[in-house]
Short mmCIF file of C-alpha atoms in Angstrom, two decimals:
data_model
loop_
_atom_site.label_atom_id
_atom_site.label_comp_id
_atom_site.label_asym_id
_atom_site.label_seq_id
_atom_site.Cartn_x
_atom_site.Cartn_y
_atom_site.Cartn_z
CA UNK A 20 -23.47 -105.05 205.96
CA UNK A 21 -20.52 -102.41 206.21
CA UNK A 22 -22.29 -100.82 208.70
CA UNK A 23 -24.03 -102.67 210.94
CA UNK A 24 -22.37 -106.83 209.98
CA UNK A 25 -18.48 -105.67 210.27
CA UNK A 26 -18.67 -103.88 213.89
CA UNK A 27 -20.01 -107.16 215.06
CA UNK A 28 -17.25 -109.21 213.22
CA UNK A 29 -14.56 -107.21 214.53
CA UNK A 30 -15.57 -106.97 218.07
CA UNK A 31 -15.97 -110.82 217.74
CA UNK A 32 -12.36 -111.39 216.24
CA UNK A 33 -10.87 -109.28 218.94
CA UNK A 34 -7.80 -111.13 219.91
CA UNK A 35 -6.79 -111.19 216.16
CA UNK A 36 -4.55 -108.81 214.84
CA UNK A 37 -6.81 -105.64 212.91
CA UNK A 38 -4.87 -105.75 210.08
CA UNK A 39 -6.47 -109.55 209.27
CA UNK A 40 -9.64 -108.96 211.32
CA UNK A 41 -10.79 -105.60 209.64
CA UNK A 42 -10.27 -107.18 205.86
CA UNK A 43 -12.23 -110.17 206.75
CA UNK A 44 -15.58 -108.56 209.18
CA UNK A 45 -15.36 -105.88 205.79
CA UNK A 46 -15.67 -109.37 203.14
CA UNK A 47 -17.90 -111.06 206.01
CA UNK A 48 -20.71 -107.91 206.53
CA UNK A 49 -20.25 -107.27 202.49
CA UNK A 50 -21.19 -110.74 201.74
CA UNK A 51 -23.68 -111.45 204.43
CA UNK A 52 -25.91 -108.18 203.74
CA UNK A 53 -26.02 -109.21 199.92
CA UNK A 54 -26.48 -112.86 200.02
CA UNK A 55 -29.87 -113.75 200.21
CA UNK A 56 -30.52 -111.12 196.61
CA UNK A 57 -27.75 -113.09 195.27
CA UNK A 58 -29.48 -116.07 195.82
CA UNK A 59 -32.76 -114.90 194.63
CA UNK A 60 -31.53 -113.41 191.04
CA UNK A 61 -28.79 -116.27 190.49
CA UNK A 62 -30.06 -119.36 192.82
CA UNK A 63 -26.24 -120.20 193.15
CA UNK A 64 -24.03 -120.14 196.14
CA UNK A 65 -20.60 -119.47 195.10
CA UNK A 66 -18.76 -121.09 198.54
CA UNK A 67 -15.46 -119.92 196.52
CA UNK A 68 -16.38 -115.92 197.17
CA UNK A 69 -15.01 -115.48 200.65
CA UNK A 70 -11.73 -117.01 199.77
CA UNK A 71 -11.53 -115.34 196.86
CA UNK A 72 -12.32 -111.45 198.33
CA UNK A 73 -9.67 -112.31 201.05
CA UNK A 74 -6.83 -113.80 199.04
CA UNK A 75 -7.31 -112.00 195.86
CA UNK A 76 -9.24 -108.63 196.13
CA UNK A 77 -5.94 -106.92 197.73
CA UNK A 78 -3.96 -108.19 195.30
CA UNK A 79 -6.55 -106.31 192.21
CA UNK A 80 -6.47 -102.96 194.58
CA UNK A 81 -2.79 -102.87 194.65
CA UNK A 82 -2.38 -103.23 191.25
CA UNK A 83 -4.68 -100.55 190.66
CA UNK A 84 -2.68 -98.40 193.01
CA UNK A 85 0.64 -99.29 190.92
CA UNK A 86 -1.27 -98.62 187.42
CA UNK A 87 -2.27 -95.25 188.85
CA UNK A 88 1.31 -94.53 190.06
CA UNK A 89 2.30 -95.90 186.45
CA UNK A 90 0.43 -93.18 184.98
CA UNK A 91 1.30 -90.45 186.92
CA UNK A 92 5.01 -91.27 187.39
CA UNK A 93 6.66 -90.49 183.92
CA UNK A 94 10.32 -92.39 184.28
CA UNK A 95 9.35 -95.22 185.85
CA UNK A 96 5.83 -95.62 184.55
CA UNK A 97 5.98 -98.51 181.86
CA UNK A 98 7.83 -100.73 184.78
CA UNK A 99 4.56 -99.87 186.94
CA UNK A 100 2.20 -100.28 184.23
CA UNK A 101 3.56 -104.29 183.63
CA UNK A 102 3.78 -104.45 187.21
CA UNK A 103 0.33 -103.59 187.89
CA UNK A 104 -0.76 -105.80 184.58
CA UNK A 105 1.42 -108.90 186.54
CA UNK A 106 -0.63 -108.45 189.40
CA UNK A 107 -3.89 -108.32 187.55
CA UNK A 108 -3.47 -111.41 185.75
CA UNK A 109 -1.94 -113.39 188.79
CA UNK A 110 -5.36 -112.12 190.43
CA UNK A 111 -7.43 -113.38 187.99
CA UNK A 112 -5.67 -116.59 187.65
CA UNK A 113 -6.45 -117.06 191.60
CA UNK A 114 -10.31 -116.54 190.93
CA UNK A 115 -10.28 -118.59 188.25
CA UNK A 116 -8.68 -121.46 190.04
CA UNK A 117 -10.79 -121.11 192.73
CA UNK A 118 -13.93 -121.15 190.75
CA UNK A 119 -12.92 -124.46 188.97
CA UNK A 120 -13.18 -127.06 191.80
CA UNK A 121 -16.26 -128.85 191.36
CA UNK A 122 -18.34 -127.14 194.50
CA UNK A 123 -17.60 -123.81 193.87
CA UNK A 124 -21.13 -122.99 193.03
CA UNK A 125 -24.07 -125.17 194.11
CA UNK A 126 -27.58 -124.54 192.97
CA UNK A 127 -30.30 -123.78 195.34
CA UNK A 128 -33.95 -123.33 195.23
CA UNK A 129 -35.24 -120.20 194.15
CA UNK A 130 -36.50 -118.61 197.13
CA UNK A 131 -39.98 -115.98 198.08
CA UNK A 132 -39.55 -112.99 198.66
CA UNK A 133 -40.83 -113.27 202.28
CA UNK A 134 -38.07 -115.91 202.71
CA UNK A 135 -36.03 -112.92 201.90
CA UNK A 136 -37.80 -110.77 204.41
CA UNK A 137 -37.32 -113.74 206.73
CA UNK A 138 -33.41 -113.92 206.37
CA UNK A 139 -33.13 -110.16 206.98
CA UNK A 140 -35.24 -110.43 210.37
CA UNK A 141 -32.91 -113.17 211.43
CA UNK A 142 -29.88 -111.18 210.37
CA UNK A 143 -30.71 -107.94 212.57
CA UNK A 144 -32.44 -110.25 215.67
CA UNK A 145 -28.86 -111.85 215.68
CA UNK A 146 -27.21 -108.26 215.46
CA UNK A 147 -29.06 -107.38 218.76
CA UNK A 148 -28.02 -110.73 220.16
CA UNK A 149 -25.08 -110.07 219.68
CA UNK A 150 -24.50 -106.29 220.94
CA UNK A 151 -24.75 -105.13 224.64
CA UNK A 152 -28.53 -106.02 225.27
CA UNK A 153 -29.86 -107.24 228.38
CA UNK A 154 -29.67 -110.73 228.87
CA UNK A 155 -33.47 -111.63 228.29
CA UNK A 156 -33.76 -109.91 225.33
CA UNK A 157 -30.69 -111.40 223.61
CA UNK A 158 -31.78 -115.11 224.58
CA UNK A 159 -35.07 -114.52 222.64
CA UNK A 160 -33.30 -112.40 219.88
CA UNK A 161 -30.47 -115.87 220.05
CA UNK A 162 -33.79 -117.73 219.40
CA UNK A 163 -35.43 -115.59 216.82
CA UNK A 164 -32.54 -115.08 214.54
CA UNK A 165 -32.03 -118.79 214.71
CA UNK A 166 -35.38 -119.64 213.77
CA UNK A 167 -35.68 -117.66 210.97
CA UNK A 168 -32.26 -118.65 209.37
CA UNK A 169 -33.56 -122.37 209.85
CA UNK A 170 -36.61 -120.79 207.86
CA UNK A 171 -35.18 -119.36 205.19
CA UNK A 172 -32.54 -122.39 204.90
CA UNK A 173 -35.55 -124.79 204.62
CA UNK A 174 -36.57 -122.30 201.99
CA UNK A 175 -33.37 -122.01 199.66
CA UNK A 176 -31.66 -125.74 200.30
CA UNK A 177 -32.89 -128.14 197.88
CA UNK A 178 -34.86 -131.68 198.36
CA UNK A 179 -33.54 -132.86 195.34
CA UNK A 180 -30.12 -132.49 192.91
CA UNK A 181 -30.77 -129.72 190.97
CA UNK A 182 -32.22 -131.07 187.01
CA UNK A 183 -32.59 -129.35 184.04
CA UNK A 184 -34.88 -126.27 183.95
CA UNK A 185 -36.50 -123.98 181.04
CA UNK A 186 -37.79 -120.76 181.73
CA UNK A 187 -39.71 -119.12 178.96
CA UNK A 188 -39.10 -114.83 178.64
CA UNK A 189 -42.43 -113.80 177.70
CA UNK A 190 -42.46 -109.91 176.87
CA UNK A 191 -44.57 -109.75 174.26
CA UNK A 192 -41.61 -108.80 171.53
CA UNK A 193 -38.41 -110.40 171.47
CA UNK A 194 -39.32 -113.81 173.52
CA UNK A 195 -36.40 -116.05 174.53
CA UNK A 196 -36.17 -119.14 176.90
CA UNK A 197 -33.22 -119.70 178.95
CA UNK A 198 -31.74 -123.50 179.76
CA UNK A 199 -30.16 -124.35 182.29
CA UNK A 200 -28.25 -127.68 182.63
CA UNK A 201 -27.77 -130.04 185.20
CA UNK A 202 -23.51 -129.38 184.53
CA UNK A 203 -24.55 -125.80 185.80
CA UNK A 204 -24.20 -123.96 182.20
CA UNK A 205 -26.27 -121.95 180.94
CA UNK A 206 -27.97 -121.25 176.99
CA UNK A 207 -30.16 -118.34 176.21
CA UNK A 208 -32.19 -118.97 172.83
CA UNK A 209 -33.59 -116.05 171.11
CA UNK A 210 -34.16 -116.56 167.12
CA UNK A 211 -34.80 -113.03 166.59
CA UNK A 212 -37.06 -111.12 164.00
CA UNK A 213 -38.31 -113.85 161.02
CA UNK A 214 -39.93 -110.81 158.81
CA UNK A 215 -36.79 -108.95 158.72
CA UNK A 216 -34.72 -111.75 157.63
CA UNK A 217 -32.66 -111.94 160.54
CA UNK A 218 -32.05 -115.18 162.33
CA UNK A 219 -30.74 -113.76 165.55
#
């Protein structure tokens, strides 16, 4: 995503000033390159992550920088060490406010792993589109990567609201199930061991 997503971005936000568009192609590419194994381990698009990386994610490096500047710099250290805790905790009170409106997270389908595969080969047709290939190639590349996003979409994007599911942790030794609700939580239930005595 770093690699080959960002380049793309930034040559696409050109007339911007670098100092926002090389922050943002870095969240885009990052984001992009991991999304569809997100989706396939969690099946939940957080639609709060983007704003959250941009507006926030400085704000947690720089008060890294001032706790490390805390530590090294003896006089004025303790000032730097609240500073940098400040900063922290006005960072994760961003994220956290960010992840409480009702559609930060939506549920969607759990999807193949050729729908995977299928994502990816949109992703890099769409690269080439994009870069300096001859004009033939990028209108069937255009047409490829757009197909297979529609694809994998169709895959991921539920028919229905999302309803209550159970899945059942079979490994032989320790079984558990895991809930989860329509209100998006989540309950693991594992009673643990009944000959030792211990109820988990």
């Amino acid at each position: 995503g770093l690699l080959l997503v960002a380049p793309v971005v930034v040559e696409r936000l050109n007339p911007w000033p670098r100092l926002l568009a090389l922050p943002l192609a870095v969240v885009i590419g990052a984001q992009v390159a991991v999304l569809p194994l997100s989706l396939a381990f969690s099946h939940l698009l957080s639609t709060s992550a983007l704003a959250a990386n941009l507006l926030f994610a400085p704000l947690a490096e720089l008060a890294m920088v001032t706790a490390l500047a805390g530590l090294l710099l003896p006089g004025v250290g303790r000032i730097l060490l609240v500073l940098a805790s400040l900063l922290l905790g006005g960072a994760q009170r961003g994220v956290a406010w960010l992840s409480g409106h009702p559609f930060a997270v939506l549920p969607l389908c759990h999807a193949t792993w050729w729908a995977v595969g299928l994502y990816y080969t949109g992703l890099l047709a769409g690269g080439y589109a994009l870069s300096l290939a001859p004009s033939r190639r990028k209108t069937w590349c255009r047409w490829g990567a757009l197909i297979c996003l529609a694809g994998w979409l169709i895959c991921v994007l539920p028919v229905r609201p999302s309803g209550f599911a159970v899945y059942f942790l079979d490994v032989g030794q320790g079984n558990a199930a895991v809930v989860l609700t329509p209100g998006g939580k989540t309950i693991v239930v594992d009673a643990g061991s009944r000959e030792n005595g211990d109820a988990g």
